[in-house]
Amino acid sequence: MSNNILPVDFESFADARKQGFLDVKNLKDQGKKVVGMYCTYTPEEIFIAAGAVPVGICAFSDETIAEAEKVLPRNLCPLIKSSYGFALTDKCPYMYFADLVVGETTCDGKKKMYELLGEIKNTHVMQIPQSQFDDASQELWYKEVLRLKERVENDFGVEITDDAIKAAIKIKNETRNLLKEFAELSKLDPPPIMGAEQLKLNYGQLFKFDLEAKNAELRQMIDKVKADYDSGVRYVPEGAKRILVTGCPLAGVTDKVVKAIEESGGVVVVYENCIGYKPIAMNIDEDAEPYRAIADRYLQIGCSVMTPNTNRYDLLTELCRDFKVDGVVEMVLTACHTYAIETANIRILMQSQNIPFISVETDYSTSDAAQLKTRMAAFIEMM
């Protein structure tokens, strides 16, 4: 599809996870505390305000799954098995250096895995309500945010001041605004970059720990992409079918889905899922009481754990319209029951908008790469 000539700046984000191994070790050597996170529901502002370094530790590789399966059942979500396997084997520096690991009850598999993880790592589990709209659920989540604050203060021997939490909210809002501005560049037709490059940045920015420097780099990247586009540079051909990707968290080996789409005449213009638009769609109210504002914002993330999950449907509708989507591809990980069951509602939603839709189930192997390409080629050909 593309001529593979890409802004050199993207390599900074593509290599960020590997470079971050050294960065996080240096930060530990400086006496910084490190907090490992699994989910976009985890309010990292609390860790930032405590002077700690938050880092994502979800795993997207089959490298340690065999080791995990000595303890966990084989018919379990690969993300859970991979994440636990990296904890068991100490093959992930981020997990190794984590002073605290924060999990959340987004699915039954995860919450039982966290019990086992707690035997080998200092682990805190946030109890997520299954609804976003009733008063009891909102109050439960608010109390969970306060409980996390207290755990961080006690474990790290710090006091999180009002000024610190407000500053953390502000800088994270700035990051979300920049990521949203970057994502929305792909509203252009043709979009300025391929979806694979967008995914590199979305994932890579998670491993840049100097927040002010990261925001400056994002600003520079956005300006560079805009300038290239305005000067007539095109990396995506006219007429490429515009695809939205939704479903389970997407990174690592599952980029085979993006590769199949973009080798078949499509271009991913927006990712709705966790490493995409979903976690940046809303900011935290900087004028409200900080912890209530944090709770209110994070609880509204549209994950399939919620019932009903109308926030996901509303966001998908908005993104399909604003990005002028030609088709929607859902990626569901094997044994992820909430997303697999919700597929029926997403299909109905897309049918109501006359948007072609396909859902694919996959895992962390590469054995289905050829089949995925065949299916994506047929899906795009019919548009």
Tab-separated table of N, CA and C in Angstrom, residues 53-200:
chain	number	residue	atom	x	y	z
A	53	VAL	N	6.300	6.079	38.899
A	53	VAL	CA	6.291	5.933	37.439
A	53	VAL	C	5.302	4.831	37.066
A	54	PRO	N	4.181	5.173	36.408
A	54	PRO	CA	3.253	4.139	35.953
A	54	PRO	C	3.694	3.553	34.618
A	55	VAL	N	3.527	2.241	34.450
A	55	VAL	CA	3.886	1.592	33.190
A	55	VAL	C	2.935	0.430	32.933
A	56	GLY	N	2.538	0.281	31.672
A	56	GLY	CA	1.653	-0.818	31.297
A	56	GLY	C	2.400	-2.129	31.264
A	57	ILE	N	1.817	-3.185	31.846
A	57	ILE	CA	2.480	-4.487	31.874
A	57	ILE	C	1.636	-5.598	31.254
A	58	CYS	N	0.563	-5.241	30.545
A	58	CYS	CA	-0.138	-6.257	29.776
A	58	CYS	C	0.839	-6.831	28.756
A	59	ALA	N	0.772	-8.120	28.520
A	59	ALA	CA	1.700	-8.764	27.596
A	59	ALA	C	0.974	-9.182	26.320
A	60	PHE	N	1.672	-9.081	25.190
A	60	PHE	CA	1.075	-9.356	23.881
A	60	PHE	C	1.949	-10.310	23.082
A	61	SER	N	2.481	-11.321	23.762
A	61	SER	CA	3.381	-12.279	23.132
A	61	SER	C	3.070	-13.671	23.658
A	62	ASP	N	3.337	-14.695	22.826
A	62	ASP	CA	3.119	-16.069	23.285
A	62	ASP	C	4.368	-16.661	23.928
A	63	GLU	N	5.394	-15.844	24.132
A	63	GLU	CA	6.690	-16.325	24.612
A	63	GLU	C	6.597	-17.079	25.935
A	64	THR	N	5.744	-16.612	26.850
A	64	THR	CA	5.697	-17.211	28.193
A	64	THR	C	4.392	-17.972	28.458
A	65	ILE	N	3.583	-18.152	27.433
A	65	ILE	CA	2.289	-18.803	27.655
A	65	ILE	C	2.456	-20.250	28.111
A	66	ALA	N	3.416	-20.963	27.531
A	66	ALA	CA	3.625	-22.364	27.922
A	66	ALA	C	3.960	-22.466	29.413
A	67	GLU	N	4.754	-21.512	29.910
A	67	GLU	CA	5.096	-21.519	31.335
A	67	GLU	C	3.858	-21.219	32.179
A	68	ALA	N	3.030	-20.287	31.717
A	68	ALA	CA	1.815	-19.939	32.454
A	68	ALA	C	0.838	-21.099	32.505
A	69	GLU	N	0.803	-21.887	31.427
A	69	GLU	CA	-0.151	-23.002	31.354
A	69	GLU	C	0.202	-24.147	32.304
A	70	LYS	N	1.365	-24.075	32.950
A	70	LYS	CA	1.667	-25.043	34.007
A	70	LYS	C	0.807	-24.778	35.239
A	71	VAL	N	0.261	-23.558	35.312
A	71	VAL	CA	-0.582	-23.164	36.441
A	71	VAL	C	-2.010	-22.842	35.985
A	72	LEU	N	-2.119	-22.097	34.885
A	72	LEU	CA	-3.414	-21.636	34.399
A	72	LEU	C	-3.979	-22.607	33.362
A	73	PRO	N	-5.308	-22.640	33.203
A	73	PRO	CA	-5.912	-23.514	32.194
A	73	PRO	C	-5.556	-23.072	30.781
A	74	ARG	N	-5.486	-24.031	29.866
A	74	ARG	CA	-5.139	-23.726	28.476
A	74	ARG	C	-6.227	-22.896	27.802
A	75	ASN	N	-7.502	-23.165	28.154
A	75	ASN	CA	-8.610	-22.466	27.490
A	75	ASN	C	-8.916	-21.143	28.185
A	76	LEU	N	-7.870	-20.315	28.322
A	76	LEU	CA	-7.983	-19.018	28.969
A	76	LEU	C	-7.466	-17.959	27.998
A	77	CYS	N	-7.922	-16.734	28.168
A	77	CYS	CA	-7.506	-15.614	27.328
A	77	CYS	C	-5.980	-15.536	27.241
A	78	PRO	N	-5.422	-15.409	26.041
A	78	PRO	CA	-3.961	-15.353	25.899
A	78	PRO	C	-3.329	-14.146	26.588
A	79	LEU	N	-4.049	-13.037	26.679
A	79	LEU	CA	-3.501	-11.861	27.357
A	79	LEU	C	-3.249	-12.175	28.830
A	80	ILE	N	-4.165	-12.893	29.462
A	80	ILE	CA	-4.008	-13.246	30.869
A	80	ILE	C	-2.853	-14.214	31.044
A	81	LYS	N	-2.807	-15.234	30.195
A	81	LYS	CA	-1.735	-16.232	30.307
A	81	LYS	C	-0.368	-15.602	30.042
A	82	SER	N	-0.295	-14.778	29.027
A	82	SER	CA	0.971	-14.145	28.695
A	82	SER	C	1.438	-13.226	29.827
A	83	SER	N	0.513	-12.432	30.357
A	83	SER	CA	0.868	-11.498	31.428
A	83	SER	C	1.362	-12.244	32.663
A	84	TYR	N	0.670	-13.306	33.036
A	84	TYR	CA	1.087	-14.088	34.194
A	84	TYR	C	2.404	-14.797	33.927
A	85	GLY	N	2.568	-15.279	32.701
A	85	GLY	CA	3.808	-15.965	32.347
A	85	GLY	C	5.025	-15.064	32.481
A	86	PHE	N	4.885	-13.803	32.074
A	86	PHE	CA	6.005	-12.873	32.198
A	86	PHE	C	6.317	-12.570	33.661
A	87	ALA	N	5.293	-12.595	34.520
A	87	ALA	CA	5.538	-12.407	35.945
A	87	ALA	C	6.261	-13.613	36.537
A	88	LEU	N	5.863	-14.805	36.122
A	88	LEU	CA	6.485	-16.029	36.622
A	88	LEU	C	7.949	-16.135	36.236
A	89	THR	N	8.244	-15.756	35.006
A	89	THR	CA	9.576	-15.990	34.459
A	89	THR	C	10.531	-14.813	34.628
A	90	ASP	N	10.025	-13.680	35.097
A	90	ASP	CA	10.841	-12.464	35.230
A	90	ASP	C	11.443	-12.032	33.891
A	91	LYS	N	10.721	-12.285	32.806
A	91	LYS	CA	11.218	-11.898	31.483
A	91	LYS	C	10.785	-10.496	31.077
A	92	CYS	N	9.931	-9.875	31.862
A	92	CYS	CA	9.510	-8.506	31.568
A	92	CYS	C	10.155	-7.557	32.579
A	93	PRO	N	11.058	-6.684	32.152
A	93	PRO	CA	11.700	-5.759	33.090
A	93	PRO	C	10.699	-4.866	33.828
A	94	TYR	N	9.602	-4.504	33.153
A	94	TYR	CA	8.624	-3.625	33.800
A	94	TYR	C	7.964	-4.334	34.977
A	95	MET	N	7.621	-5.599	34.793
A	95	MET	CA	7.068	-6.372	35.893
A	95	MET	C	8.128	-6.587	36.973
A	96	TYR	N	9.347	-6.877	36.561
A	96	TYR	CA	10.426	-7.139	37.506
A	96	TYR	C	10.683	-5.939	38.412
A	97	PHE	N	10.678	-4.735	37.822
A	97	PHE	CA	10.996	-3.529	38.583
A	97	PHE	C	9.794	-2.942	39.309
A	98	ALA	N	8.607	-3.478	39.095
A	98	ALA	CA	7.400	-2.887	39.691
A	98	ALA	C	7.396	-3.065	41.206
A	99	ASP	N	7.237	-1.945	41.928
A	99	ASP	CA	7.102	-1.987	43.384
A	99	ASP	C	5.664	-2.318	43.789
A	100	LEU	N	4.741	-2.030	42.893
A	100	LEU	CA	3.327	-2.314	43.119
A	100	LEU	C	2.702	-2.645	41.771
A	101	VAL	N	1.882	-3.679	41.733
A	101	VAL	CA	1.124	-4.036	40.536
A	101	VAL	C	-0.354	-3.800	40.841
A	102	VAL	N	-1.015	-3.048	39.972
A	102	VAL	CA	-2.426	-2.728	40.184
A	102	VAL	C	-3.271	-3.424	39.121
A	103	GLY	N	-4.161	-4.285	39.590
A	103	GLY	CA	-5.091	-4.972	38.698
A	103	GLY	C	-6.501	-4.469	38.925
A	104	GLU	N	-7.431	-5.042	38.207
A	104	GLU	CA	-8.830	-4.608	38.263
A	104	GLU	C	-9.718	-5.787	37.870
A	105	THR	N	-10.920	-5.813	38.396
A	105	THR	CA	-11.801	-6.961	38.183
A	105	THR	C	-12.610	-6.810	36.894
A	106	THR	N	-11.902	-6.628	35.764
A	106	THR	CA	-12.617	-6.474	34.497
A	106	THR	C	-13.079	-7.802	33.923
A	107	CYS	N	-12.535	-8.915	34.399
A	107	CYS	CA	-13.068	-10.211	33.962
A	107	CYS	C	-12.719	-11.255	35.006
A	108	ASP	N	-13.433	-12.374	34.981
A	108	ASP	CA	-13.227	-13.414	35.980
A	108	ASP	C	-11.829	-14.012	35.886
A	109	GLY	N	-11.342	-14.182	34.645
A	109	GLY	CA	-10.009	-14.751	34.471
A	109	GLY	C	-8.939	-13.887	35.100
A	110	LYS	N	-9.031	-12.582	34.868
A	110	LYS	CA	-8.037	-11.672	35.434
A	110	LYS	C	-8.075	-11.682	36.956
A	111	LYS	N	-9.263	-11.583	37.521
A	111	LYS	CA	-9.312	-11.436	38.974
A	111	LYS	C	-8.804	-12.686	39.691
A	112	LYS	N	-8.987	-13.870	39.092
A	112	LYS	CA	-8.434	-15.075	39.704
A	112	LYS	C	-6.925	-15.154	39.476
A	113	MET	N	-6.469	-14.664	38.299
A	113	MET	CA	-5.024	-14.623	38.050
A	113	MET	C	-4.338	-13.704	39.041
A	114	TYR	N	-5.002	-12.591	39.400
A	114	TYR	CA	-4.392	-11.654	40.343
A	114	TYR	C	-4.185	-12.290	41.722
A	115	GLU	N	-5.037	-13.240	42.082
A	115	GLU	CA	-4.823	-13.944	43.353
A	115	GLU	C	-3.481	-14.672	43.329
A	116	LEU	N	-3.199	-15.333	42.206
A	116	LEU	CA	-1.924	-16.038	42.056
A	116	LEU	C	-0.762	-15.053	41.966
A	117	LEU	N	-0.983	-13.953	41.238
A	117	LEU	CA	0.059	-12.939	41.081
A	117	LEU	C	0.434	-12.347	42.440
A	118	GLY	N	-0.573	-12.207	43.305
A	118	GLY	CA	-0.327	-11.637	44.625
A	118	GLY	C	0.623	-12.463	45.476
A	119	GLU	N	0.831	-13.715	45.099
A	119	GLU	CA	1.755	-14.561	45.839
A	119	GLU	C	3.212	-14.279	45.486
A	120	ILE	N	3.434	-13.600	44.334
A	120	ILE	CA	4.813	-13.348	43.908
A	120	ILE	C	5.120	-11.863	43.713
A	121	LYS	N	4.079	-11.011	43.662
A	121	LYS	CA	4.283	-9.573	43.507
A	121	LYS	C	3.371	-8.820	44.477
A	122	ASN	N	3.785	-7.631	44.857
A	122	ASN	CA	2.954	-6.754	45.682
A	122	ASN	C	1.797	-6.260	44.812
A	123	THR	N	0.598	-6.757	45.055
A	123	THR	CA	-0.527	-6.564	44.134
A	123	THR	C	-1.709	-5.912	44.833
A	124	HIS	N	-2.312	-4.947	44.134
A	124	HIS	CA	-3.535	-4.290	44.610
A	124	HIS	C	-4.588	-4.446	43.520
A	125	VAL	N	-5.778	-4.880	43.907
A	125	VAL	CA	-6.847	-5.109	42.938
A	125	VAL	C	-7.988	-4.131	43.188
A	126	MET	N	-8.348	-3.376	42.152
A	126	MET	CA	-9.473	-2.453	42.226
A	126	MET	C	-10.755	-3.194	41.841
A	127	GLN	N	-11.794	-3.004	42.640
A	127	GLN	CA	-13.076	-3.662	42.393
A	127	GLN	C	-13.932	-2.770	41.491
A	128	ILE	N	-14.070	-3.174	40.248
A	128	ILE	CA	-14.814	-2.362	39.286
A	128	ILE	C	-16.289	-2.770	39.277
A	129	PRO	N	-17.188	-1.812	39.411
A	129	PRO	CA	-18.612	-2.143	39.278
A	129	PRO	C	-18.937	-2.547	37.851
A	130	GLN	N	-20.034	-3.226	37.689
A	130	GLN	CA	-20.405	-3.706	36.355
A	130	GLN	C	-21.365	-2.756	35.631
A	131	SER	N	-21.677	-1.634	36.256
A	131	SER	CA	-22.543	-0.630	35.651
A	131	SER	C	-21.907	0.746	35.823
A	132	GLN	N	-22.230	1.659	34.919
A	132	GLN	CA	-21.628	2.997	34.940
A	132	GLN	C	-22.599	4.097	35.372
A	133	PHE	N	-23.872	3.770	35.508
A	133	PHE	CA	-24.865	4.833	35.566
A	133	PHE	C	-25.605	4.969	36.890
A	134	ASP	N	-25.637	3.933	37.724
A	134	ASP	CA	-26.399	4.055	38.966
A	134	ASP	C	-25.525	4.618	40.076
A	135	ASP	N	-26.154	5.210	41.057
A	135	ASP	CA	-25.443	5.895	42.134
A	135	ASP	C	-24.555	4.938	42.929
A	136	ALA	N	-25.031	3.722	43.161
A	136	ALA	CA	-24.262	2.766	43.967
A	136	ALA	C	-22.945	2.407	43.281
A	137	SER	N	-23.001	2.205	41.963
A	137	SER	CA	-21.785	1.864	41.216
A	137	SER	C	-20.803	3.027	41.225
A	138	GLN	N	-21.309	4.221	41.039
A	138	GLN	CA	-20.443	5.404	41.027
A	138	GLN	C	-19.794	5.625	42.392
A	139	GLU	N	-20.555	5.367	43.454
A	139	GLU	CA	-19.999	5.545	44.797
A	139	GLU	C	-18.953	4.475	45.107
A	140	LEU	N	-19.208	3.239	44.656
A	140	LEU	CA	-18.240	2.165	44.847
A	140	LEU	C	-16.913	2.509	44.172
A	141	TRP	N	-16.986	2.981	42.946
A	141	TRP	CA	-15.760	3.274	42.208
A	141	TRP	C	-15.018	4.471	42.827
A	142	TYR	N	-15.740	5.455	43.282
A	142	TYR	CA	-15.117	6.590	43.960
A	142	TYR	C	-14.337	6.108	45.185
A	143	LYS	N	-14.934	5.210	45.945
A	143	LYS	CA	-14.263	4.679	47.132
A	143	LYS	C	-13.051	3.829	46.751
A	144	GLU	N	-13.136	3.147	45.611
A	144	GLU	CA	-11.997	2.366	45.134
A	144	GLU	C	-10.830	3.267	44.732
A	145	VAL	N	-11.140	4.418	44.153
A	145	VAL	CA	-10.096	5.387	43.814
A	145	VAL	C	-9.419	5.892	45.083
A	146	LEU	N	-10.205	6.193	46.101
A	146	LEU	CA	-9.634	6.646	47.375
A	146	LEU	C	-8.829	5.535	48.041
A	147	ARG	N	-9.302	4.297	47.922
A	147	ARG	CA	-8.578	3.159	48.509
A	147	ARG	C	-7.227	2.979	47.826
A	148	LEU	N	-7.194	3.178	46.509
A	148	LEU	CA	-5.928	3.093	45.773
A	148	LEU	C	-4.974	4.195	46.243
A	149	LYS	N	-5.492	5.409	46.392
A	149	LYS	CA	-4.667	6.525	46.880
A	149	LYS	C	-4.036	6.166	48.219
A	150	GLU	N	-4.837	5.627	49.130
A	150	GLU	CA	-4.331	5.274	50.453
A	150	GLU	C	-3.283	4.164	50.368
A	151	ARG	N	-3.499	3.200	49.472
A	151	ARG	CA	-2.537	2.105	49.326
A	151	ARG	C	-1.194	2.642	48.826
A	152	VAL	N	-1.235	3.523	47.839
A	152	VAL	CA	-0.011	4.101	47.287
A	152	VAL	C	0.718	4.925	48.358
A	153	GLU	N	-0.025	5.726	49.090
A	153	GLU	CA	0.600	6.535	50.143
A	153	GLU	C	1.248	5.648	51.200
A	154	ASN	N	0.550	4.587	51.605
A	154	ASN	CA	1.079	3.702	52.647
A	154	ASN	C	2.281	2.905	52.154
A	155	ASP	N	2.193	2.372	50.957
A	155	ASP	CA	3.279	1.537	50.437
A	155	ASP	C	4.536	2.345	50.152
A	156	PHE	N	4.354	3.569	49.667
A	156	PHE	CA	5.498	4.371	49.232
A	156	PHE	C	5.917	5.423	50.256
A	157	GLY	N	5.175	5.519	51.364
A	157	GLY	CA	5.541	6.463	52.416
A	157	GLY	C	5.492	7.910	51.970
A	158	VAL	N	4.450	8.247	51.213
A	158	VAL	CA	4.307	9.614	50.709
A	158	VAL	C	2.915	10.141	51.040
A	159	GLU	N	2.760	11.450	50.943
A	159	GLU	CA	1.444	12.080	51.020
A	159	GLU	C	1.135	12.713	49.674
A	160	ILE	N	0.016	12.352	49.087
A	160	ILE	CA	-0.395	12.947	47.816
A	160	ILE	C	-1.156	14.230	48.123
A	161	THR	N	-0.545	15.344	47.828
A	161	THR	CA	-1.168	16.642	48.127
A	161	THR	C	-2.191	17.006	47.048
A	162	ASP	N	-3.060	17.951	47.392
A	162	ASP	CA	-4.043	18.430	46.415
A	162	ASP	C	-3.350	19.047	45.201
A	163	ASP	N	-2.285	19.789	45.454
A	163	ASP	CA	-1.563	20.405	44.336
A	163	ASP	C	-0.968	19.344	43.422
A	164	ALA	N	-0.454	18.269	44.004
A	164	ALA	CA	0.174	17.205	43.204
A	164	ALA	C	-0.851	16.479	42.345
A	165	ILE	N	-2.010	16.171	42.903
A	165	ILE	CA	-3.011	15.440	42.123
A	165	ILE	C	-3.597	16.331	41.029
A	166	LYS	N	-3.749	17.617	41.317
A	166	LYS	CA	-4.257	18.538	40.298
A	166	LYS	C	-3.248	18.705	39.158
A	167	ALA	N	-1.967	18.738	39.499
A	167	ALA	CA	-0.933	18.843	38.468
A	167	ALA	C	-0.887	17.582	37.617
A	168	ALA	N	-1.074	16.423	38.254
A	168	ALA	CA	-1.079	15.157	37.514
A	168	ALA	C	-2.270	15.096	36.557
A	169	ILE	N	-3.418	15.547	37.017
A	169	ILE	CA	-4.611	15.588	36.158
A	169	ILE	C	-4.352	16.475	34.953
A	170	LYS	N	-3.745	17.612	35.198
A	170	LYS	CA	-3.509	18.569	34.119
A	170	LYS	C	-2.581	18.000	33.048
A	171	ILE	N	-1.477	17.400	33.462
A	171	ILE	CA	-0.527	16.923	32.450
A	171	ILE	C	-1.068	15.710	31.712
A	172	LYS	N	-1.834	14.867	32.387
A	172	LYS	CA	-2.440	13.725	31.684
A	172	LYS	C	-3.531	14.188	30.726
A	173	ASN	N	-4.273	15.212	31.081
A	173	ASN	CA	-5.238	15.782	30.135
A	173	ASN	C	-4.528	16.314	28.896
A	174	GLU	N	-3.375	16.940	29.101
A	174	GLU	CA	-2.599	17.436	27.963
A	174	GLU	C	-2.185	16.283	27.047
A	175	THR	N	-1.749	15.179	27.646
A	175	THR	CA	-1.365	14.013	26.845
A	175	THR	C	-2.550	13.477	26.060
A	176	ARG	N	-3.693	13.349	26.733
A	176	ARG	CA	-4.883	12.848	26.036
A	176	ARG	C	-5.283	13.769	24.891
A	177	ASN	N	-5.206	15.075	25.096
A	177	ASN	CA	-5.549	16.016	24.031
A	177	ASN	C	-4.623	15.865	22.830
A	178	LEU	N	-3.337	15.665	23.085
A	178	LEU	CA	-2.374	15.498	21.995
A	178	LEU	C	-2.606	14.192	21.256
A	179	LEU	N	-2.862	13.114	21.995
A	179	LEU	CA	-3.124	11.823	21.351
A	179	LEU	C	-4.405	11.881	20.521
A	180	LYS	N	-5.387	12.611	21.024
A	180	LYS	CA	-6.626	12.763	20.273
A	180	LYS	C	-6.385	13.579	18.997
A	181	GLU	N	-5.596	14.637	19.114
A	181	GLU	CA	-5.281	15.447	17.943
A	181	GLU	C	-4.531	14.612	16.902
A	182	PHE	N	-3.611	13.783	17.377
A	182	PHE	CA	-2.881	12.905	16.470
A	182	PHE	C	-3.827	11.921	15.782
A	183	ALA	N	-4.682	11.271	16.563
A	183	ALA	CA	-5.622	10.299	15.996
A	183	ALA	C	-6.524	10.955	14.956
A	184	GLU	N	-6.959	12.184	15.240
A	184	GLU	CA	-7.936	12.836	14.365
A	184	GLU	C	-7.317	13.373	13.084
A	185	LEU	N	-5.993	13.316	12.955
A	185	LEU	CA	-5.378	13.620	11.664
A	185	LEU	C	-5.882	12.654	10.591
A	186	SER	N	-6.238	11.450	11.012
A	186	SER	CA	-6.693	10.441	10.052
A	186	SER	C	-8.136	10.633	9.606
A	187	LYS	N	-8.763	11.720	10.043
A	187	LYS	CA	-10.041	12.111	9.444
A	187	LYS	C	-9.822	12.622	8.019
A	188	LEU	N	-8.589	13.026	7.710
A	188	LEU	CA	-8.272	13.491	6.361
A	188	LEU	C	-8.437	12.356	5.364
A	189	ASP	N	-8.708	12.712	4.102
A	189	ASP	CA	-8.892	11.714	3.055
A	189	ASP	C	-8.011	12.053	1.857
A	190	PRO	N	-6.980	11.240	1.597
A	190	PRO	CA	-6.571	10.056	2.352
A	190	PRO	C	-5.920	10.444	3.675
A	191	PRO	N	-5.898	9.523	4.621
A	191	PRO	CA	-5.244	9.832	5.896
A	191	PRO	C	-3.745	10.040	5.696
A	192	PRO	N	-3.113	10.761	6.608
A	192	PRO	CA	-1.699	11.085	6.421
A	192	PRO	C	-0.738	9.942	6.709
A	193	ILE	N	-1.175	8.937	7.451
A	193	ILE	CA	-0.308	7.809	7.793
A	193	ILE	C	-1.101	6.514	7.740
A	194	MET	N	-0.379	5.395	7.650
A	194	MET	CA	-1.017	4.088	7.728
A	194	MET	C	-1.398	3.774	9.170
A	195	GLY	N	-2.351	2.894	9.325
A	195	GLY	CA	-2.779	2.502	10.662
A	195	GLY	C	-1.685	1.829	11.464
A	196	ALA	N	-0.767	1.116	10.792
A	196	ALA	CA	0.328	0.453	11.500
A	196	ALA	C	1.208	1.474	12.208
A	197	GLU	N	1.423	2.628	11.572
A	197	GLU	CA	2.239	3.675	12.187
A	197	GLU	C	1.495	4.333	13.345
A	198	GLN	N	0.197	4.487	13.182
A	198	GLN	CA	-0.619	5.034	14.272
A	198	GLN	C	-0.547	4.127	15.495
A	199	LEU	N	-0.598	2.808	15.251
A	199	LEU	CA	-0.542	1.847	16.349
A	199	LEU	C	0.813	1.893	17.057
A	200	LYS	N	1.888	2.064	16.282
A	200	LYS	CA	3.217	2.179	16.886
A	200	LYS	C	3.262	3.328	17.887
